[in-house]
mmCIF file of C-alpha atoms in Angstrom:
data_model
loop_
_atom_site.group_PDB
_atom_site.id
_atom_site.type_symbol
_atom_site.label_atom_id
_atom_site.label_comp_id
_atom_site.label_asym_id
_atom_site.label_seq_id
_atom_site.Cartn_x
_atom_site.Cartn_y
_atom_site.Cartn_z
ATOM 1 C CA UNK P 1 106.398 132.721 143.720
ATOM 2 C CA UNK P 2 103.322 130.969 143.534
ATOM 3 C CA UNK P 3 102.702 131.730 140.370
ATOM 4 C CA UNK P 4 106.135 130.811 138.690
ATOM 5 C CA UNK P 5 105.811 127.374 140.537
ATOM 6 C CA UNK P 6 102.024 126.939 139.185
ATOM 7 C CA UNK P 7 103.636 127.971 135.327
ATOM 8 C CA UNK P 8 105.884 125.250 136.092
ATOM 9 C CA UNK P 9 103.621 122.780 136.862
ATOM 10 C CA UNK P 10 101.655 123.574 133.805
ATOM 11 C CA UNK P 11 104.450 123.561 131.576
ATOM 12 C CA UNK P 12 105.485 119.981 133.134
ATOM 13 C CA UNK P 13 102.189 118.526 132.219
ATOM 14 C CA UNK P 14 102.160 120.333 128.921
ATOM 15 C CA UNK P 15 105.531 118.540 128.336
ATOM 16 C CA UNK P 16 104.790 115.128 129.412
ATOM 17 C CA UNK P 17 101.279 114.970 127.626
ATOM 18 C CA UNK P 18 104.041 115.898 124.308
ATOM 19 C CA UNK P 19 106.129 113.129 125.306
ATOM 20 C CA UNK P 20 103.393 110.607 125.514
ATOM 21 C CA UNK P 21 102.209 111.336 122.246
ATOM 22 C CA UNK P 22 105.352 110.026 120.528
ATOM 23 C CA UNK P 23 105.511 106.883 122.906
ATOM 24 C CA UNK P 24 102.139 105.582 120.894
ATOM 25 C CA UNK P 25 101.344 105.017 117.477
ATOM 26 C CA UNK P 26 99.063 107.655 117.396
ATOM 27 C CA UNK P 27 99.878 110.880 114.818
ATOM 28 C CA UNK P 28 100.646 110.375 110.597
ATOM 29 C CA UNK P 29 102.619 107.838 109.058
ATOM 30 C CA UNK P 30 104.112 107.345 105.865
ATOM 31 C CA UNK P 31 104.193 103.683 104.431
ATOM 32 C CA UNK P 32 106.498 102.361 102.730
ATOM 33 C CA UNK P 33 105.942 99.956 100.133
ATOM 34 C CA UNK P 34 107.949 96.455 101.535
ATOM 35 C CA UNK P 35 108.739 95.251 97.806
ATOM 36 C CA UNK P 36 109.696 98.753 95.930
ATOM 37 C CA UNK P 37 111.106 100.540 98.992
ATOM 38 C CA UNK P 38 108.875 103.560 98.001
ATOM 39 C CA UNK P 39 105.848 105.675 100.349
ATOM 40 C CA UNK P 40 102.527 104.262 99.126
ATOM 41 C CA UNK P 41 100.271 106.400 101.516
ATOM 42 C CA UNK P 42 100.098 108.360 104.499
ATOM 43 C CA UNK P 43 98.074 107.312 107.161
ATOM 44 C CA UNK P 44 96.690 108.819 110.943
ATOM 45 C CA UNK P 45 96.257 106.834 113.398
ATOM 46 C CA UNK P 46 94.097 108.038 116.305
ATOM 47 C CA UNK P 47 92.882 106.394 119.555
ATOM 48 C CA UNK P 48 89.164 105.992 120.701
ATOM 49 C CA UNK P 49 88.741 104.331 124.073
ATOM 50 C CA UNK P 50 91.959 102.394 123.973
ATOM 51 C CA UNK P 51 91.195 100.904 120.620
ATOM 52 C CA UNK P 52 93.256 102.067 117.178
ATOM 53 C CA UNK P 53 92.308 102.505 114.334
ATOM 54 C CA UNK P 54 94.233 103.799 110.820
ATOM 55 C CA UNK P 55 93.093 106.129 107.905
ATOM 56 C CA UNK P 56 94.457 106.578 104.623
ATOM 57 C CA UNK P 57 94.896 110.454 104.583
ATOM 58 C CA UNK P 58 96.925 110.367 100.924
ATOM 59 C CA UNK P 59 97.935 107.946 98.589
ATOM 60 C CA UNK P 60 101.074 108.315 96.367
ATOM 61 C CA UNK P 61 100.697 108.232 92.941
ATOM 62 C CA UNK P 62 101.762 107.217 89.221
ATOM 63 C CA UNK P 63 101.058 110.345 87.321
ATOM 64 C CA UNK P 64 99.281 108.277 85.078
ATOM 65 C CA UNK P 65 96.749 106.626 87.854
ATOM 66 C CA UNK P 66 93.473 107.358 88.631
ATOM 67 C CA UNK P 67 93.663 109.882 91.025
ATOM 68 C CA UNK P 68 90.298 108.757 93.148
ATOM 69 C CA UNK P 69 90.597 104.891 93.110
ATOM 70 C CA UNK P 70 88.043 102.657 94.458
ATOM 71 C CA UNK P 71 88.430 99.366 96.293
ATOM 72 C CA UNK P 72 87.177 97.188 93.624
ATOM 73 C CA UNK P 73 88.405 94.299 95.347
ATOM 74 C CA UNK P 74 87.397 94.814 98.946
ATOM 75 C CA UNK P 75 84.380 93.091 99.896
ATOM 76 C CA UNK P 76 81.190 94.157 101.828
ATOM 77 C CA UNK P 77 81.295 97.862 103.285
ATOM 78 C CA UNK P 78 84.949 98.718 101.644
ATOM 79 C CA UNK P 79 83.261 97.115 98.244
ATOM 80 C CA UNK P 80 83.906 100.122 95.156
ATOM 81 C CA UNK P 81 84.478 103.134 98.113
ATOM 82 C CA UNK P 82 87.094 105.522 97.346
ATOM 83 C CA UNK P 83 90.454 104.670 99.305
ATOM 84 C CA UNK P 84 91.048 107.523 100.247
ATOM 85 C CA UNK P 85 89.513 108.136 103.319
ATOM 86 C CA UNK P 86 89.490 104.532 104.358
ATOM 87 C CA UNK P 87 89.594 102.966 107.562
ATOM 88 C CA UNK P 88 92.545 100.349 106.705
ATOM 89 C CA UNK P 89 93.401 99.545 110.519
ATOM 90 C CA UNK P 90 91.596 98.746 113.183
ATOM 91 C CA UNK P 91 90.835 96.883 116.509
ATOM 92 C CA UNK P 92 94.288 97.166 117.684
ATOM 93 C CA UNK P 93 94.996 97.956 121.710
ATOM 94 C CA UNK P 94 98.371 98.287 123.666
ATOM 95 C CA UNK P 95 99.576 95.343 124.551
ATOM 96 C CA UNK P 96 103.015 95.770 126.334
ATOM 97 C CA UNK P 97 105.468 97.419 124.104
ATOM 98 C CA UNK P 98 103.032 96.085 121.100
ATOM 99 C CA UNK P 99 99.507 97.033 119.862
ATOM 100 C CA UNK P 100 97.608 94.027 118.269
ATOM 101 C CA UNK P 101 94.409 92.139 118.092
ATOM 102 C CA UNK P 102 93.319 93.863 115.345
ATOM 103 C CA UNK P 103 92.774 93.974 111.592
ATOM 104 C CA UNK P 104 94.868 95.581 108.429
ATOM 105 C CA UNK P 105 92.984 95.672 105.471
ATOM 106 C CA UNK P 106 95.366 95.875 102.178
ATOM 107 C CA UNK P 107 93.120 97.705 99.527
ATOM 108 C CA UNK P 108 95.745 96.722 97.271
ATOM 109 C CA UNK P 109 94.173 93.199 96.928
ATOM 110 C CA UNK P 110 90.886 93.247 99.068
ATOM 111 C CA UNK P 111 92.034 91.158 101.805
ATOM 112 C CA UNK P 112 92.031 91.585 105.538
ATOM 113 C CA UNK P 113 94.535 90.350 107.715
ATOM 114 C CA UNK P 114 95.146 89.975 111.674
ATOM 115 C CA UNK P 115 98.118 93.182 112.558
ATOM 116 C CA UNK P 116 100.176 94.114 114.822
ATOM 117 C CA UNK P 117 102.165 97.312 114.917
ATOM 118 C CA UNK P 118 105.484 97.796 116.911
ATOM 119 C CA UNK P 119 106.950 101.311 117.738
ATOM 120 C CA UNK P 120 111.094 101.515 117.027
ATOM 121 C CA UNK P 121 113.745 103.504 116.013
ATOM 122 C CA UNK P 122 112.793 106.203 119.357
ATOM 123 C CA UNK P 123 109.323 106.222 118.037
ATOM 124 C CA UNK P 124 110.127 107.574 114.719
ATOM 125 C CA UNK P 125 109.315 104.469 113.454
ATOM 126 C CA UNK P 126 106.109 101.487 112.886
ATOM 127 C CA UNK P 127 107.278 97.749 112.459
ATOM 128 C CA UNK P 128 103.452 96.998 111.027
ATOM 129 C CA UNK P 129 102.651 93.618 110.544
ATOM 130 C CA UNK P 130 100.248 91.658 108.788
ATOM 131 C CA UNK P 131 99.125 88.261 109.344
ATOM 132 C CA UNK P 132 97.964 85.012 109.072
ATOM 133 C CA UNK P 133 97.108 82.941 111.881
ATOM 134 C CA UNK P 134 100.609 83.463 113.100
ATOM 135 C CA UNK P 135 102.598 86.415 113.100
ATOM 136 C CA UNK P 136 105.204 84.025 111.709
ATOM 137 C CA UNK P 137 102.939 83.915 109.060
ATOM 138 C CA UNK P 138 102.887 87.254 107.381
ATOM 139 C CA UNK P 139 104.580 90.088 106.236
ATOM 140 C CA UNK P 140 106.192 93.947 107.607
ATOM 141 C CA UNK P 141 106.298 97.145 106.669
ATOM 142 C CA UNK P 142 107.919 99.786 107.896
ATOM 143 C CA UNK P 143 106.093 103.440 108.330
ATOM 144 C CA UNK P 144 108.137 106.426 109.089
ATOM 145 C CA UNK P 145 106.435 109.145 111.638
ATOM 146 C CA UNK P 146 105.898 112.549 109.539
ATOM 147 C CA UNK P 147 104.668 114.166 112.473
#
């Protein structure tokens, strides 16, 4: 008896640690491109002390396109590094139901931007936006969980 209560308990905890992965951003995300509608990258977002950060993991594209760009228009560290590989999210920490106070950097153009990412759609979905000044001031995409 004591053992099938013990499994239980372990499988409870087991379960619960499962269910409070998908309550946080953390785990890979496609993006989705907010002017063509189509996945630009996919990018995994892990935690380190309470603080967020996002990597590009894969980027999506052309058949014709270099298939190892660099950030020629970044600046400082990011300045000619591959993008693959790059940390394009970071300094974010839960904040309610949001995470913000941090940065999104959008290789696409160099520039860095204040973010702030909002779980929806159960989880399966990130309202990420970039900013501004205000978040009033700025511009969403939506990411879609791939696991």
């Amino acid at each position: 008896m004591k053992k099938s209560r013990l499994f239980a308990l372990l499988l409870s905890f087991s379960l619960s640690s499962f269910a409070h992965a998908d309550e946080s951003p953390v785990g890979l995300w496609k993006n989705i491109d907010d002017k063509s509608g189509k996945p630009k990258a996919l990018i995994r977002i892990t935690e380190t002390g309470g603080e967020y950060q996002g990597r590009i993991e894969k980027l999506f594209l052309e058949p014709e396109a270099d298939k190892n760009p660099k950030c020629d228009k970044c600046e400082g560290v990011n300045k000619d590094q591959p993008i693959v590989g790059m940390t394009i999210l970071f300094g974010l920490k839960k904040d309610g139901d949001e995470y913000n106070g941090g940065k999104i950097l959008d290789p696409g153009n160099g520039k860095l931007y204040s973010s702030k990412l909002t779980l929806i759609d159960n989880n399966k979905k990130l309202n990420v936006r970039g900013y501004i000044g205000t978040p009033f001031l700025g511009r969403s995409q939506i990411w879609l969980r791939e696991q």
